[in-house]
mmCIF file of C-alpha atoms and ligand atoms in Angstrom:
data_model
loop_
_atom_site.group_PDB
_atom_site.id
_atom_site.type_symbol
_atom_site.label_atom_id
_atom_site.label_comp_id
_atom_site.label_asym_id
_atom_site.label_seq_id
_atom_site.Cartn_x
_atom_site.Cartn_y
_atom_site.Cartn_z
ATOM 1 C CA MET A 441 122.869 73.105 93.617
ATOM 2 C CA THR A 442 121.753 73.939 90.251
ATOM 3 C CA GLN A 443 124.676 74.466 87.900
ATOM 4 C CA VAL A 444 124.646 77.693 85.909
ATOM 5 C CA SER A 445 126.154 77.038 82.341
ATOM 6 C CA ALA A 446 127.969 79.547 80.698
ATOM 7 C CA VAL A 447 126.678 81.424 77.834
ATOM 8 C CA PRO A 448 127.757 79.435 74.753
ATOM 9 C CA SER A 449 129.943 81.351 72.455
ATOM 10 C CA ALA A 450 127.955 80.106 69.254
ATOM 11 C CA ALA A 451 124.295 79.295 70.273
ATOM 12 C CA PRO A 452 122.947 76.613 67.883
ATOM 13 C CA SER A 453 119.670 78.476 67.808
ATOM 14 C CA SER A 454 118.462 81.949 68.450
ATOM 15 C CA GLU A 455 116.344 80.680 71.295
ATOM 16 C CA PRO A 456 118.169 81.163 74.691
ATOM 17 C CA PRO A 457 118.682 77.479 76.583
ATOM 18 C CA PRO A 458 116.193 77.183 79.483
ATOM 19 C CA GLN A 459 118.423 77.965 82.161
ATOM 20 C CA MET A 460 118.969 81.300 80.572
ATOM 21 C CA GLN A 461 115.332 82.050 80.154
ATOM 22 C CA ASP A 462 114.966 81.507 83.789
ATOM 23 C CA ARG A 463 117.462 83.630 84.895
ATOM 24 C CA ALA A 464 116.042 86.468 82.820
ATOM 25 C CA VAL A 465 112.969 85.897 84.620
ATOM 26 C CA ILE A 466 114.784 86.491 87.923
ATOM 27 C CA MET A 467 116.629 89.439 86.505
ATOM 28 C CA ARG A 468 113.912 91.218 85.152
ATOM 29 C CA LEU A 469 112.195 91.136 88.427
ATOM 30 C CA MET A 470 115.123 92.198 90.105
ATOM 31 C CA PHE A 471 115.537 95.285 88.166
ATOM 32 C CA GLY A 472 111.619 96.122 88.638
ATOM 33 C CA ALA A 473 112.371 98.926 91.741
ATOM 34 C CA TRP A 474 114.613 100.796 89.202
ATOM 35 C CA LEU A 475 111.987 100.326 86.352
ATOM 36 C CA GLN A 476 109.123 101.661 88.441
ATOM 37 C CA GLN A 477 111.482 104.823 89.458
ATOM 38 C CA ALA A 478 112.184 105.298 85.615
ATOM 39 C CA LEU A 479 108.521 105.149 84.994
ATOM 40 C CA TYR A 480 108.017 107.469 87.910
ATOM 41 C CA VAL A 481 110.827 110.131 86.478
ATOM 42 C CA ALA A 482 108.871 110.080 83.275
ATOM 43 C CA ALA A 483 105.580 110.675 84.580
ATOM 44 C CA LYS A 484 106.564 113.169 87.369
ATOM 45 C CA LEU A 485 108.505 115.399 84.528
ATOM 46 C CA ASP A 486 105.560 115.073 81.996
ATOM 47 C CA VAL A 487 107.917 113.380 79.766
ATOM 48 C CA ALA A 488 104.836 111.736 77.536
ATOM 49 C CA ASP A 489 103.165 115.095 77.436
ATOM 50 C CA ALA A 490 106.282 116.801 76.028
ATOM 51 C CA LEU A 491 106.469 114.040 73.342
ATOM 52 C CA ALA A 492 102.834 114.542 72.354
ATOM 53 C CA ASP A 493 103.240 116.310 69.186
ATOM 54 C CA GLY A 494 105.803 113.658 67.842
ATOM 55 C CA PRO A 495 109.604 112.825 68.334
ATOM 56 C CA ARG A 496 112.291 115.035 70.006
ATOM 57 C CA ASP A 497 116.012 115.157 70.832
ATOM 58 C CA ILE A 498 116.864 114.309 74.156
ATOM 59 C CA GLU A 499 118.228 117.824 74.658
ATOM 60 C CA ALA A 500 115.303 119.737 73.431
ATOM 61 C CA LEU A 501 113.162 117.165 75.540
ATOM 62 C CA ALA A 502 115.383 117.452 78.771
ATOM 63 C CA GLY A 503 115.508 121.077 78.512
ATOM 64 C CA GLU A 504 111.574 121.427 78.502
ATOM 65 C CA VAL A 505 111.183 118.840 81.369
ATOM 66 C CA GLY A 506 113.885 120.392 83.540
ATOM 67 C CA ALA A 507 116.194 117.079 83.660
ATOM 68 C CA ASP A 508 119.773 116.324 82.632
ATOM 69 C CA PRO A 509 120.065 115.126 78.968
ATOM 70 C CA THR A 510 122.097 112.255 79.866
ATOM 71 C CA ALA A 511 120.317 111.007 82.644
ATOM 72 C CA LEU A 512 116.880 111.217 81.170
ATOM 73 C CA ALA A 513 118.151 109.409 78.158
ATOM 74 C CA ARG A 514 119.414 106.497 80.366
ATOM 75 C CA PHE A 515 116.006 106.416 82.114
ATOM 76 C CA LEU A 516 114.239 106.418 79.065
ATOM 77 C CA ARG A 517 116.429 103.736 77.212
ATOM 78 C CA ALA A 518 115.556 101.597 79.967
ATOM 79 C CA LEU A 519 112.064 102.321 79.667
ATOM 80 C CA VAL A 520 112.364 101.553 75.805
ATOM 81 C CA SER A 521 114.051 97.999 76.546
ATOM 82 C CA ALA A 522 110.718 97.110 78.790
ATOM 83 C CA GLY A 523 108.632 98.322 76.204
ATOM 84 C CA VAL A 524 107.726 101.959 77.104
ATOM 85 C CA PHE A 525 108.678 104.938 74.824
ATOM 86 C CA ALA A 526 110.681 104.434 71.485
ATOM 87 C CA GLU A 527 113.805 105.662 70.368
ATOM 88 C CA PRO A 528 113.632 105.646 66.335
ATOM 89 C CA SER A 529 117.342 107.207 66.123
ATOM 90 C CA PRO A 530 119.958 107.404 68.548
ATOM 91 C CA GLY A 531 119.179 110.300 71.073
ATOM 92 C CA ARG A 532 115.702 110.985 69.722
ATOM 93 C CA PHE A 533 112.639 109.592 71.867
ATOM 94 C CA GLU A 534 108.958 109.311 70.973
ATOM 95 C CA LEU A 535 105.609 108.058 72.219
ATOM 96 C CA ASN A 536 104.519 104.247 71.559
ATOM 97 C CA GLY A 537 101.280 102.786 72.719
ATOM 98 C CA PRO A 538 102.069 102.037 76.071
ATOM 99 C CA ALA A 539 103.758 105.563 76.660
ATOM 100 C CA GLU A 540 100.427 106.747 75.676
ATOM 101 C CA TYR A 541 99.123 106.249 78.989
ATOM 102 C CA LEU A 542 101.679 108.209 80.664
ATOM 103 C CA ARG A 543 100.359 111.637 79.120
ATOM 104 C CA SER A 544 98.326 113.442 81.563
ATOM 105 C CA SER A 545 94.845 113.968 79.388
ATOM 106 C CA VAL A 546 94.287 110.423 77.834
ATOM 107 C CA PRO A 547 91.285 108.671 78.906
ATOM 108 C CA ASN A 548 92.136 106.278 81.936
ATOM 109 C CA THR A 549 95.968 107.753 82.085
ATOM 110 C CA HIS A 550 98.155 105.985 84.318
ATOM 111 C CA LYS A 551 100.371 108.924 84.917
ATOM 112 C CA TYR A 552 99.121 109.859 88.169
ATOM 113 C CA ILE A 553 98.935 106.287 89.709
ATOM 114 C CA ALA A 554 102.893 105.816 88.390
ATOM 115 C CA ILE A 555 103.450 109.161 90.704
ATOM 116 C CA LEU A 556 101.722 107.642 93.628
ATOM 117 C CA HIS A 557 103.596 104.480 93.357
ATOM 118 C CA GLY A 558 107.060 106.426 92.866
ATOM 119 C CA GLU A 559 106.867 108.486 96.119
ATOM 120 C CA GLU A 560 105.710 107.426 99.869
ATOM 121 C CA ALA A 561 104.858 103.985 98.547
ATOM 122 C CA TYR A 562 107.806 103.286 97.044
ATOM 123 C CA ALA A 563 109.998 104.774 99.722
ATOM 124 C CA ALA A 564 107.935 102.635 102.453
ATOM 125 C CA CYS A 565 109.470 99.625 100.646
ATOM 126 C CA ALA A 566 112.626 100.141 102.477
ATOM 127 C CA GLU A 567 111.278 98.343 105.645
ATOM 128 C CA VAL A 568 109.341 95.434 103.512
ATOM 129 C CA LEU A 569 111.047 93.017 105.865
ATOM 130 C CA HIS A 570 108.999 94.491 108.939
ATOM 131 C CA THR A 571 106.025 93.552 106.883
ATOM 132 C CA ALA A 572 107.452 90.131 105.970
ATOM 133 C CA HIS A 573 108.155 89.520 109.799
ATOM 134 C CA THR A 574 104.762 90.905 111.014
ATOM 135 C CA GLY A 575 102.124 91.366 108.674
ATOM 136 C CA ARG A 576 102.129 94.743 109.370
ATOM 137 C CA PRO A 577 102.636 97.837 106.868
ATOM 138 C CA ALA A 578 106.315 98.825 106.113
ATOM 139 C CA PHE A 579 104.798 101.980 105.768
ATOM 140 C CA ASP A 580 104.193 102.629 109.177
ATOM 141 C CA VAL A 581 107.564 102.298 110.514
ATOM 142 C CA VAL A 582 109.238 104.441 107.663
ATOM 143 C CA TYR A 583 106.573 107.325 108.079
ATOM 144 C CA GLY A 584 105.593 106.624 111.728
ATOM 145 C CA LYS A 585 102.050 106.513 111.158
ATOM 146 C CA PRO A 586 99.421 105.127 108.971
ATOM 147 C CA TYR A 587 99.099 105.934 105.362
ATOM 148 C CA PHE A 588 95.644 108.073 105.828
ATOM 149 C CA SER A 589 96.845 109.715 108.752
ATOM 150 C CA TYR A 590 100.193 110.800 107.163
ATOM 151 C CA ILE A 591 98.268 112.072 103.766
ATOM 152 C CA ALA A 592 96.082 113.870 106.175
ATOM 153 C CA GLY A 593 98.817 115.922 107.465
ATOM 154 C CA ASP A 594 100.369 116.551 104.045
ATOM 155 C CA PRO A 595 98.279 118.323 101.317
ATOM 156 C CA LYS A 596 100.644 117.626 98.683
ATOM 157 C CA ALA A 597 100.514 113.775 99.523
ATOM 158 C CA ARG A 598 97.031 113.831 99.695
ATOM 159 C CA ALA A 599 96.750 115.672 96.366
ATOM 160 C CA THR A 600 98.741 113.096 94.867
ATOM 161 C CA PHE A 601 96.745 110.172 96.188
ATOM 162 C CA ASP A 602 93.295 111.980 94.825
ATOM 163 C CA ALA A 603 94.556 112.571 91.308
ATOM 164 C CA ALA A 604 95.638 109.127 91.238
ATOM 165 C CA MET A 605 92.162 107.823 92.518
ATOM 166 C CA GLY A 606 90.302 110.233 90.190
ATOM 167 C CA ARG A 607 91.933 109.530 86.787
ATOM 168 C CA GLU A 608 93.451 105.856 86.537
ATOM 169 C CA THR A 609 89.890 104.887 85.790
ATOM 170 C CA ALA A 610 87.763 107.319 87.285
ATOM 171 C CA VAL A 611 84.846 104.821 88.019
ATOM 172 C CA PRO A 612 84.643 101.327 87.822
ATOM 173 C CA LEU A 613 83.377 100.254 84.681
ATOM 174 C CA VAL A 614 80.972 97.684 86.182
ATOM 175 C CA VAL A 615 79.055 100.728 87.653
ATOM 176 C CA ALA A 616 77.377 100.857 83.844
ATOM 177 C CA GLN A 617 75.815 97.941 84.666
ATOM 178 C CA CYS A 618 74.306 98.695 88.054
ATOM 179 C CA ASP A 619 70.598 99.983 88.541
ATOM 180 C CA PHE A 620 70.455 102.635 91.066
ATOM 181 C CA GLY A 621 67.116 103.753 90.714
ATOM 182 C CA ALA A 622 65.546 107.091 89.145
ATOM 183 C CA GLU A 623 64.677 108.668 92.431
ATOM 184 C CA GLY A 624 66.376 108.818 95.715
ATOM 185 C CA THR A 625 69.895 109.464 97.576
ATOM 186 C CA VAL A 626 73.250 107.674 96.998
ATOM 187 C CA VAL A 627 75.566 107.679 99.667
ATOM 188 C CA ASP A 628 78.958 107.050 98.339
ATOM 189 C CA VAL A 629 81.236 106.126 101.551
ATOM 190 C CA GLY A 630 84.941 106.849 100.939
ATOM 191 C CA GLY A 631 84.010 108.487 97.525
ATOM 192 C CA GLY A 632 86.974 110.591 97.155
ATOM 193 C CA VAL A 633 86.693 113.513 94.916
ATOM 194 C CA GLY A 634 83.184 112.410 93.790
ATOM 195 C CA ALA A 635 83.921 110.709 90.467
ATOM 196 C CA LEU A 636 81.643 107.524 91.078
ATOM 197 C CA LEU A 637 78.681 110.201 92.129
ATOM 198 C CA ALA A 638 79.288 112.238 89.396
ATOM 199 C CA ALA A 639 78.913 109.282 86.881
ATOM 200 C CA VAL A 640 75.638 108.189 88.440
ATOM 201 C CA LEU A 641 74.220 111.327 88.899
ATOM 202 C CA VAL A 642 74.952 113.017 85.713
ATOM 203 C CA ASP A 643 72.116 110.857 83.562
ATOM 204 C CA ARG A 644 69.448 110.584 86.343
ATOM 205 C CA PRO A 645 68.309 113.942 87.406
ATOM 206 C CA GLY A 646 66.033 112.582 90.225
ATOM 207 C CA LEU A 647 68.881 111.121 92.117
ATOM 208 C CA THR A 648 71.007 113.425 94.757
ATOM 209 C CA GLY A 649 74.160 112.494 96.390
ATOM 210 C CA VAL A 650 75.807 112.422 99.704
ATOM 211 C CA LEU A 651 79.954 111.994 99.578
ATOM 212 C CA PHE A 652 81.460 110.896 102.566
ATOM 213 C CA ASP A 653 85.115 110.668 102.944
ATOM 214 C CA LEU A 654 87.550 112.069 105.378
ATOM 215 C CA PRO A 655 87.562 115.741 106.116
ATOM 216 C CA GLU A 656 91.001 116.451 104.434
ATOM 217 C CA SER A 657 89.424 115.572 101.039
ATOM 218 C CA SER A 658 86.153 117.644 101.283
ATOM 219 C CA ASP A 659 87.634 120.841 99.698
ATOM 220 C CA ALA A 660 88.754 118.867 96.873
ATOM 221 C CA ALA A 661 85.751 117.143 96.361
ATOM 222 C CA ARG A 662 83.289 120.027 96.601
ATOM 223 C CA GLU A 663 86.085 121.892 93.794
ATOM 224 C CA HIS A 664 85.585 118.689 91.625
ATOM 225 C CA LEU A 665 81.824 118.462 91.836
ATOM 226 C CA ALA A 666 81.244 122.192 91.180
ATOM 227 C CA GLY A 667 83.313 121.800 88.219
ATOM 228 C CA LEU A 668 80.708 119.265 87.082
ATOM 229 C CA GLY A 669 78.170 121.467 87.760
ATOM 230 C CA LEU A 670 76.969 119.250 90.577
ATOM 231 C CA ALA A 671 77.579 121.304 93.733
ATOM 232 C CA ALA A 672 73.852 121.670 94.541
ATOM 233 C CA ARG A 673 72.900 117.797 94.048
ATOM 234 C CA VAL A 674 75.465 116.495 96.191
ATOM 235 C CA ARG A 675 76.208 117.124 99.803
ATOM 236 C CA VAL A 676 79.858 116.477 100.911
ATOM 237 C CA VAL A 677 80.233 115.291 104.307
ATOM 238 C CA GLY A 678 83.637 114.779 106.381
ATOM 239 C CA GLY A 679 84.217 112.036 108.827
ATOM 240 C CA THR A 680 85.189 108.623 109.480
ATOM 241 C CA ALA A 681 83.438 105.423 108.484
ATOM 242 C CA PHE A 682 85.001 104.005 111.549
ATOM 243 C CA ASP A 683 82.834 106.227 113.559
ATOM 244 C CA SER A 684 79.482 106.343 111.590
ATOM 245 C CA VAL A 685 78.005 106.762 107.980
ATOM 246 C CA PRO A 686 75.636 109.212 106.862
ATOM 247 C CA ALA A 687 72.053 107.987 107.346
ATOM 248 C CA GLY A 688 69.144 108.374 104.916
ATOM 249 C CA GLY A 689 70.536 106.844 101.772
ATOM 250 C CA ASP A 690 68.482 104.748 99.362
ATOM 251 C CA VAL A 691 71.667 103.147 97.940
ATOM 252 C CA TYR A 692 75.146 103.079 99.596
ATOM 253 C CA THR A 693 78.221 102.680 97.554
ATOM 254 C CA ILE A 694 81.498 101.769 98.645
ATOM 255 C CA SER A 695 84.209 101.925 95.695
ATOM 256 C CA ARG A 696 87.742 100.684 96.174
ATOM 257 C CA VAL A 697 88.023 101.446 99.952
ATOM 258 C CA LEU A 698 87.430 97.952 101.455
ATOM 259 C CA HIS A 699 90.989 96.556 100.093
ATOM 260 C CA ASP A 700 92.431 99.423 101.898
ATOM 261 C CA PHE A 701 91.430 97.697 105.471
ATOM 262 C CA ASP A 702 91.977 94.344 107.358
ATOM 263 C CA ASP A 703 89.073 92.242 108.030
ATOM 264 C CA GLU A 704 88.502 93.905 111.404
ATOM 265 C CA GLN A 705 88.354 97.291 109.887
ATOM 266 C CA VAL A 706 86.251 96.374 107.061
ATOM 267 C CA LEU A 707 83.579 94.741 109.715
ATOM 268 C CA THR A 708 83.783 98.105 111.560
ATOM 269 C CA ILE A 709 82.907 100.101 108.133
ATOM 270 C CA LEU A 710 80.309 97.469 106.994
ATOM 271 C CA GLY A 711 78.696 97.453 110.709
ATOM 272 C CA ASN A 712 78.508 101.487 110.450
ATOM 273 C CA VAL A 713 76.978 101.355 107.094
ATOM 274 C CA ARG A 714 74.390 98.814 107.975
ATOM 275 C CA SER A 715 73.260 100.668 110.736
ATOM 276 C CA ALA A 716 72.876 104.071 108.628
ATOM 277 C CA MET A 717 70.520 101.842 106.442
ATOM 278 C CA SER A 718 66.954 101.716 106.417
ATOM 279 C CA PRO A 719 65.415 98.241 105.783
ATOM 280 C CA SER A 720 64.748 98.897 102.077
ATOM 281 C CA ALA A 721 68.156 100.418 101.448
ATOM 282 C CA ARG A 722 70.756 98.569 99.143
ATOM 283 C CA LEU A 723 74.491 98.312 99.323
ATOM 284 C CA MET A 724 76.934 98.095 96.161
ATOM 285 C CA VAL A 725 80.499 96.908 96.980
ATOM 286 C CA PHE A 726 82.847 97.992 94.039
ATOM 287 C CA ASP A 727 86.138 96.127 93.910
ATOM 288 C CA ALA A 728 88.688 94.112 92.290
ATOM 289 C CA LEU A 729 88.382 90.663 93.166
ATOM 290 C CA LEU A 730 91.122 88.121 93.541
ATOM 291 C CA THR A 731 91.043 85.221 91.249
ATOM 292 C CA GLU A 732 93.449 82.396 90.501
ATOM 293 C CA ARG A 733 94.068 83.296 86.663
ATOM 294 C CA PRO A 734 97.464 81.734 85.515
ATOM 295 C CA GLY A 735 100.547 83.869 84.823
ATOM 296 C CA PHE A 736 101.019 87.563 85.631
ATOM 297 C CA ASN A 737 98.134 88.346 88.013
ATOM 298 C CA PRO A 738 97.964 92.221 88.536
ATOM 299 C CA GLY A 739 95.718 91.399 91.482
ATOM 300 C CA ARG A 740 98.499 89.695 93.351
ATOM 301 C CA MET A 741 100.683 92.998 92.976
ATOM 302 C CA ALA A 742 98.149 95.360 94.081
ATOM 303 C CA ASP A 743 97.545 92.950 96.968
ATOM 304 C CA LEU A 744 101.062 93.306 98.244
ATOM 305 C CA GLY A 745 100.884 97.311 97.987
ATOM 306 C CA MET A 746 97.988 97.265 100.333
ATOM 307 C CA LEU A 747 99.811 94.802 102.654
ATOM 308 C CA MET A 748 103.184 96.789 102.522
ATOM 309 C CA VAL A 749 101.387 100.322 102.481
ATOM 310 C CA LEU A 750 98.110 100.160 104.217
ATOM 311 C CA GLY A 751 97.670 96.951 106.186
ATOM 312 C CA GLY A 752 94.755 96.117 103.694
ATOM 313 C CA ARG A 753 94.457 93.423 101.164
ATOM 314 C CA TYR A 754 92.323 92.577 98.043
ATOM 315 C CA ARG A 755 89.950 89.249 98.552
ATOM 316 C CA THR A 756 88.016 86.581 96.597
ATOM 317 C CA GLU A 757 84.635 86.797 96.012
ATOM 318 C CA ALA A 758 83.984 84.094 98.629
ATOM 319 C CA GLU A 759 86.167 86.383 101.280
ATOM 320 C CA MET A 760 84.022 89.512 100.423
ATOM 321 C CA ARG A 761 80.709 87.254 100.484
ATOM 322 C CA ASP A 762 81.952 85.998 104.490
ATOM 323 C CA LEU A 763 82.404 89.772 105.535
ATOM 324 C CA LEU A 764 79.132 90.942 104.174
ATOM 325 C CA SER A 765 77.505 88.242 105.602
ATOM 326 C CA ARG A 766 79.290 88.708 109.186
ATOM 327 C CA ALA A 767 78.464 92.361 108.799
ATOM 328 C CA GLY A 768 74.567 91.665 108.723
ATOM 329 C CA PHE A 769 74.439 91.938 105.032
ATOM 330 C CA ARG A 770 72.608 89.327 102.257
ATOM 331 C CA VAL A 771 74.294 89.445 98.918
ATOM 332 C CA THR A 772 71.755 89.580 96.257
ATOM 333 C CA GLU A 773 73.582 89.760 92.988
ATOM 334 C CA VAL A 774 77.290 89.528 92.162
ATOM 335 C CA ARG A 775 78.265 91.326 88.733
ATOM 336 C CA HIS A 776 81.935 91.050 87.214
ATOM 337 C CA ALA A 777 83.513 93.475 85.220
ATOM 338 C CA ARG A 778 83.351 92.484 81.383
ATOM 339 C CA ASP A 779 86.822 91.560 79.630
ATOM 340 C CA ALA A 780 87.651 95.185 78.406
ATOM 341 C CA ASP A 781 88.050 96.592 81.888
ATOM 342 C CA PRO A 782 91.717 96.423 82.719
ATOM 343 C CA ARG A 783 91.172 96.374 86.511
ATOM 344 C CA ALA A 784 88.713 93.651 86.632
ATOM 345 C CA GLU A 785 86.666 95.386 89.188
ATOM 346 C CA SER A 786 83.207 93.629 90.310
ATOM 347 C CA VAL A 787 80.261 94.890 92.095
ATOM 348 C CA LEU A 788 78.642 93.025 95.098
ATOM 349 C CA GLU A 789 75.016 94.157 95.660
ATOM 350 C CA ALA A 790 73.627 93.276 99.322
ATOM 351 C CA VAL A 791 70.800 94.406 101.091
ATOM 352 C CA PRO A 792 70.484 94.380 105.065
ATOM 353 C CA ALA A 793 69.782 90.451 106.107
HETATM 354 C C1 LIG B 1001 91.285 103.644 97.461
HETATM 355 S S1 LIG B 1001 90.261 105.434 97.287
HETATM 356 C C2 LIG B 1001 89.061 105.120 96.628
HETATM 357 C C3 LIG B 1001 88.368 106.240 95.973
HETATM 358 C C4 LIG B 1001 87.080 106.218 95.273
HETATM 359 N N1 LIG B 1001 85.814 105.777 96.021
HETATM 360 C C5 LIG B 1001 87.155 105.502 94.147
HETATM 361 O O1 LIG B 1001 86.531 104.211 93.675
HETATM 362 O O2 LIG B 1001 88.030 105.912 93.540
HETATM 363 C C6 LIG B 1001 89.761 105.217 99.256
HETATM 364 C C7 LIG B 1001 89.291 106.267 99.895
HETATM 365 O O3 LIG B 1001 88.700 106.032 100.959
HETATM 366 C C8 LIG B 1001 88.831 106.952 101.936
HETATM 367 N N2 LIG B 1001 88.810 106.555 103.319
HETATM 368 C C9 LIG B 1001 90.074 106.245 103.959
HETATM 369 N N3 LIG B 1001 89.481 106.009 105.133
HETATM 370 C C10 LIG B 1001 88.547 106.415 105.240
HETATM 371 C C11 LIG B 1001 87.633 106.713 106.541
HETATM 372 N N4 LIG B 1001 87.873 106.015 107.860
HETATM 373 N N5 LIG B 1001 86.255 106.888 106.515
HETATM 374 C C12 LIG B 1001 85.863 107.370 105.213
HETATM 375 N N6 LIG B 1001 86.597 107.250 103.943
HETATM 376 C C13 LIG B 1001 88.042 107.191 104.216
HETATM 377 C C14 LIG B 1001 89.894 107.750 101.565
HETATM 378 O O4 LIG B 1001 90.170 108.944 101.926
HETATM 379 C C15 LIG B 1001 89.785 107.497 99.773
HETATM 380 O O5 LIG B 1001 89.216 108.528 99.370
#
């Protein structure tokens, strides 16, 4: 058994001894759940927005966001110690670089994903051992049904999900590297509120779109597209890709959808896309691909979320290629995100084999 030495009273250097560094790694991780909840509090109560004009005393800040001042100060100090927000003088808080990403309106805001992770997805972790023992989602045990069925019956949860999907990085950055053609129809399968279609159509007046997603997201999608002046160019179709996918597209896109599902489900979805496609149509699958990068690997964290909440998984490029091939596609090109993309999303382009 490893002997844990006591903290020396007068350390010869400011560097902690190796065992202390190891313990610090575990301690930081053990507090991860609470830290995530502190982030959730800050996001849900709009704390970063309330600090947008400069530092505030905790009393005024708490009053504005509807929090208990002492409790809010403790949440914020925990975040400050982890590098989010700053406390320039006791009881006075301000934004720093990371905290800027909790503001509502900054590009690529993480506020809405912090809220998404802090609600049902967090509560689902209470049954994590079910996932460890069975490989099945803890969410289903806690909520009695799969995630997408649950949010179908809870408009507030669905709105939280749509807000997170539409905002963090509205569209995979690698979309800019793709050739959609100048004319024809793009069918976006699992297209959410239509962020990807909007990005593609806005500069290509010869293209029209079909947004296909679960029926409960149709209203939010129509509203979003109408707000962008694209209502006339996009047909919103509600349905499930497990049954069928709208036919007639020249390009089919599936963005950030396949990681929500297990391999059998992915094969069903891809099979239905394949059936809907003409021989000349093309498919573009956008997703983050798992890599073996050393050190902290956000893909591995996101993969855990898929495991516990949805029963899905992130995949390597080889695994994606294998699924596409088994579903009757031939991969023609794989483009990887440029370094500046924090989500490291790639696109696999394929045609019917
Ligand atoms: C992670 S979101 C991705 C949204 C969007 N494509 C993007 O890139 O941000 C997954 C989407 O798949 C949709 N979805 C889930 N199950 C589906 C199904 N059976 N058929 C069609 N869409 C589905 C969800 O409603 C959601 O909008």
